[in-house]
Amino acid sequence: MTGFVYVLGSQTSGGYRTYVGWTLDLERRLAEHNSGIGAKSTRGSVWCLIYAERWPCRIEAMRREWHLKRDRSLRRRLARSVQGLGR
């Protein structure tokens, strides 16, 4: 079954935040985050999908999520590009 790893972004009063996760159903998961039943750290904000990768199975998506959570420079670049700040 295909798995996805994704990065969400949200503009908050404290600045622009990102969140990394994995799922089997990307649309459903984004809806969960925005309805307040997603991860605890995403509650209370409106999130948009800023990056996603498709993987052949959930295990590979979970492995990639582990790496993306630690890749702060990628997350900063994604946040800057979404905000129109370039590099």
Coordinates of N, CA, C and O in Angstrom, one line a residue:
M1 N 0.8 -1.2 0.0 CA 0.0 0.0 0.0 C 0.9 1.2 0.0 O 1.8 1.3 0.7
T2 N 0.6 2.2 -0.8 CA 1.3 3.4 -1.0 C 1.3 4.3 0.3 O 0.2 4.4 0.9
G3 N 2.4 4.8 0.7 CA 2.5 5.7 1.9 C 3.0 7.1 1.4 O 3.6 7.2 0.4
F4 N 2.7 8.1 2.2 CA 3.1 9.4 1.9 C 3.8 10.0 3.1 O 3.4 9.7 4.3
V5 N 4.8 10.8 2.9 CA 5.4 11.6 3.9 C 5.1 13.1 3.4 O 5.1 13.4 2.2
Y6 N 4.8 13.9 4.4 CA 4.3 15.3 4.0 C 4.9 16.3 5.0 O 5.2 16.0 6.1
V7 N 4.9 17.6 4.5 CA 5.3 18.7 5.3 C 4.1 19.7 5.2 O 3.7 20.1 4.1
L8 N 3.6 20.1 6.4 CA 2.5 21.1 6.4 C 3.1 22.4 6.9 O 4.1 22.4 7.6
G9 N 2.5 23.5 6.5 CA 2.9 24.8 7.0 C 1.7 25.6 7.5 O 0.6 25.4 7.1
S10 N 2.0 26.5 8.5 CA 0.9 27.3 9.1 C 1.5 28.6 9.6 O 2.6 28.6 10.2
Q11 N 0.9 29.7 9.2 CA 1.2 31.0 9.7 C 0.6 31.2 11.1 O -0.6 31.1 11.2
T12 N 1.4 31.5 12.1 CA 0.9 31.7 13.4 C 1.4 33.0 13.9 O 2.2 33.7 13.3
S13 N 0.9 33.5 15.1 CA 1.3 34.7 15.6 C 2.8 34.7 16.0 O 3.4 35.7 16.0
G14 N 3.3 33.5 16.2 CA 4.7 33.4 16.6 C 5.6 33.2 15.4 O 6.8 33.0 15.5
G15 N 5.1 33.2 14.2 CA 5.9 33.0 13.0 C 5.3 31.8 12.1 O 4.2 31.3 12.4
Y16 N 6.1 31.4 11.2 CA 5.6 30.3 10.3 C 6.1 29.0 10.9 O 7.3 28.8 11.2
R17 N 5.2 28.0 11.0 CA 5.6 26.7 11.6 C 5.4 25.6 10.5 O 4.6 25.7 9.6
T18 N 6.2 24.6 10.7 CA 6.1 23.4 9.8 C 5.8 22.2 10.7 O 6.2 22.1 11.9
Y19 N 5.2 21.2 10.1 CA 5.0 19.9 10.7 C 5.2 18.8 9.7 O 4.8 18.9 8.6
V20 N 5.9 17.7 10.1 CA 6.2 16.6 9.2 C 5.5 15.4 9.7 O 5.5 15.1 10.9
G21 N 4.9 14.6 8.8 CA 4.2 13.4 9.2 C 4.1 12.4 8.1 O 4.6 12.7 7.0
W22 N 3.5 11.3 8.3 CA 3.3 10.3 7.3 C 1.9 9.8 7.4 O 1.2 9.8 8.4
T23 N 1.4 9.2 6.3 CA 0.0 8.7 6.2 C -0.2 7.8 5.0 O 0.6 7.8 4.1
L24 N -1.3 7.1 5.0 CA -1.7 6.3 3.9 C -2.7 7.1 3.0 O -2.9 6.8 1.8
D25 N -3.3 8.1 3.6 CA -4.4 8.9 2.9 C -4.1 10.4 3.1 O -4.5 10.9 4.2
L26 N -3.5 11.0 2.2 CA -3.0 12.4 2.4 C -4.2 13.4 2.6 O -4.1 14.2 3.5
E27 N -5.2 13.3 1.8 CA -6.3 14.2 1.9 C -7.0 14.1 3.2 O -7.4 15.1 3.9
R28 N -7.3 12.9 3.7 CA -7.9 12.6 4.9 C -7.1 13.2 6.1 O -7.6 13.8 7.0
R29 N -5.8 12.9 6.0 CA -4.9 13.4 7.1 C -4.9 14.9 7.2 O -4.9 15.4 8.3
L30 N -4.8 15.6 6.1 CA -4.8 17.1 6.1 C -6.1 17.6 6.7 O -6.1 18.5 7.6
A31 N -7.2 16.9 6.4 CA -8.5 17.3 6.9 C -8.5 17.1 8.4 O -9.1 17.9 9.2
E32 N -7.9 16.0 8.9 CA -7.8 15.7 10.3 C -7.0 16.8 11.1 O -7.5 17.3 12.1
H33 N -5.9 17.2 10.5 CA -5.1 18.3 11.1 C -5.9 19.6 11.2 O -5.9 20.2 12.2
N34 N -6.6 19.9 10.2 CA -7.4 21.2 10.2 C -8.6 21.1 11.0 O -9.2 22.2 11.3
S35 N -9.2 20.0 11.3 CA -10.4 19.9 12.1 C -10.1 19.7 13.6 O -11.0 19.7 14.4
G36 N -8.8 19.6 13.9 CA -8.4 19.5 15.3 C -8.3 18.1 15.9 O -8.1 18.0 17.1
I37 N -8.4 17.1 15.0 CA -8.2 15.7 15.5 C -6.9 15.1 15.0 O -6.7 13.9 15.2
G38 N -6.1 16.0 14.4 CA -4.8 15.5 14.0 C -3.8 15.4 15.2 O -4.2 15.3 16.4
A39 N -2.6 15.6 15.0 CA -1.6 15.6 16.0 C -1.8 16.7 17.0 O -2.3 17.8 16.6
K40 N -1.5 16.5 18.2 CA -1.7 17.5 19.3 C -1.0 18.8 19.0 O -1.6 19.9 19.2
S41 N 0.2 18.8 18.4 CA 0.9 20.0 18.1 C 0.3 20.8 16.9 O 0.7 21.9 16.7
T42 N -0.6 20.2 16.2 CA -1.2 20.9 15.0 C -2.5 21.5 15.3 O -3.1 22.2 14.5
R43 N -3.1 21.3 16.5 CA -4.4 21.8 16.9 C -4.4 23.3 17.0 O -3.5 23.9 17.5
G44 N -5.5 23.9 16.5 CA -5.7 25.3 16.7 C -5.1 26.2 15.6 O -5.2 27.4 15.7
S45 N -4.6 25.5 14.6 CA -4.0 26.3 13.4 C -4.6 25.8 12.1 O -5.1 24.6 12.1
V46 N -4.5 26.6 11.1 CA -4.9 26.2 9.8 C -3.7 25.8 9.0 O -2.7 26.6 8.9
W47 N -3.6 24.6 8.5 CA -2.5 24.0 7.9 C -2.7 23.8 6.4 O -3.8 23.5 5.9
C48 N -1.6 24.0 5.6 CA -1.6 23.8 4.2 C -0.5 22.8 3.9 O 0.6 22.8 4.5
L49 N -0.7 22.0 2.8 CA 0.3 21.1 2.4 C 1.4 21.9 1.6 O 1.0 22.5 0.6
I50 N 2.6 21.8 2.0 CA 3.7 22.5 1.3 C 4.7 21.6 0.6 O 5.4 22.0 -0.2
Y51 N 4.6 20.3 1.0 CA 5.5 19.3 0.3 C 5.0 17.9 0.6 O 4.5 17.6 1.7
A52 N 5.1 17.0 -0.4 CA 4.7 15.6 -0.1 C 5.6 14.7 -1.0 O 6.0 15.1 -2.1
E53 N 5.8 13.5 -0.6 CA 6.5 12.4 -1.3 C 5.6 11.2 -1.2 O 5.1 10.9 -0.2
R54 N 5.6 10.4 -2.3 CA 4.9 9.1 -2.3 C 5.9 8.0 -2.2 O 6.9 8.1 -2.9
W55 N 5.7 7.0 -1.4 CA 6.6 5.9 -1.2 C 5.8 4.6 -1.4 O 4.6 4.6 -1.2
P56 N 6.5 3.6 -1.8 CA 5.8 2.3 -2.2 C 5.0 1.7 -1.0 O 4.1 0.9 -1.2
C57 N 5.5 1.9 0.2 CA 4.8 1.3 1.4 C 5.0 2.2 2.6 O 5.8 3.1 2.6
R58 N 4.2 1.9 3.6 CA 4.2 2.8 4.8 C 5.5 2.8 5.5 O 5.9 3.8 6.1
I59 N 6.2 1.6 5.5 CA 7.5 1.5 6.2 C 8.5 2.5 5.6 O 9.2 3.2 6.4
E60 N 8.6 2.6 4.3 CA 9.5 3.5 3.7 C 9.1 5.0 3.9 O 9.9 5.8 4.1
A61 N 7.8 5.2 4.0 CA 7.3 6.6 4.3 C 7.7 7.0 5.7 O 8.1 8.1 6.0
M62 N 7.6 6.0 6.6 CA 7.9 6.3 8.0 C 9.4 6.5 8.2 O 9.9 7.4 8.9
R63 N 10.2 5.8 7.4 CA 11.7 6.0 7.4 C 12.0 7.4 6.9 O 12.9 8.1 7.5
R64 N 11.4 7.8 5.8 CA 11.7 9.1 5.2 C 11.2 10.2 6.2 O 11.8 11.3 6.3
E65 N 10.1 10.0 6.9 CA 9.6 11.0 7.8 C 10.6 11.2 8.9 O 10.9 12.4 9.3
W66 N 11.3 10.2 9.4 CA 12.3 10.3 10.4 C 13.4 11.3 9.9 O 13.9 12.1 10.7
H67 N 13.8 11.1 8.7 CA 14.9 12.0 8.1 C 14.4 13.4 7.9 O 15.1 14.4 8.2
L68 N 13.2 13.6 7.4 CA 12.7 14.9 7.2 C 12.5 15.7 8.5 O 12.6 16.9 8.5
K69 N 12.1 15.0 9.5 CA 11.9 15.7 10.8 C 13.2 16.3 11.3 O 13.2 17.3 12.0
R70 N 14.3 15.7 10.9 CA 15.6 16.2 11.4 C 16.3 17.1 10.4 O 17.3 17.7 10.7
D71 N 15.7 17.3 9.2 CA 16.2 18.2 8.2 C 15.7 19.6 8.3 O 14.8 20.0 7.6
R72 N 16.2 20.3 9.3 CA 15.7 21.7 9.5 C 15.9 22.6 8.4 O 15.1 23.5 8.1
S73 N 17.0 22.4 7.7 CA 17.3 23.4 6.5 C 16.2 23.2 5.4 O 15.8 24.2 4.8
L74 N 15.8 22.0 5.1 CA 14.8 21.7 4.1 C 13.5 22.4 4.6 O 12.8 23.1 3.8
R75 N 13.1 22.2 5.8 CA 11.9 22.8 6.3 C 11.9 24.3 6.3 O 10.9 24.9 5.9
R76 N 13.1 24.9 6.6 CA 13.2 26.4 6.5 C 13.1 26.8 5.1 O 12.4 27.8 4.8
R77 N 13.7 26.1 4.1 CA 13.6 26.5 2.7 C 12.2 26.4 2.2 O 11.7 27.3 1.5
L78 N 11.5 25.3 2.6 CA 10.1 25.2 2.2 C 9.2 26.3 2.8 O 8.4 26.9 2.0
A79 N 9.4 26.6 4.0 CA 8.7 27.7 4.7 C 8.9 29.0 4.0 O 8.0 29.8 3.7
R80 N 10.2 29.3 3.7 CA 10.5 30.6 3.0 C 9.9 30.7 1.6 O 9.5 31.7 1.2
S81 N 10.0 29.6 0.9 CA 9.4 29.6 -0.5 C 7.9 29.8 -0.5 O 7.3 30.5 -1.3
V82 N 7.2 29.2 0.5 CA 5.8 29.4 0.6 C 5.4 30.8 1.0 O 4.4 31.4 0.5
Q83 N 6.3 31.4 1.8 CA 6.0 32.8 2.2 C 6.5 33.8 1.2 O 6.3 35.0 1.4
G84 N 7.1 33.3 0.1 CA 7.6 34.2 -1.0 C 8.9 34.9 -0.6 O 9.2 36.0 -1.2
L85 N 9.7 34.3 0.3 CA 10.9 35.0 0.7 C 12.1 34.5 -0.1 O 13.2 34.9 0.2
G86 N 11.9 33.5 -1.0 CA 13.1 33.0 -1.7 C 14.0 32.2 -0.8 O 13.6 31.6 0.1
R87 N 15.3 32.4 -1.0 CA 16.3 31.7 -0.2 C 16.5 32.6 1.1 O 16.9 32.5 2.0

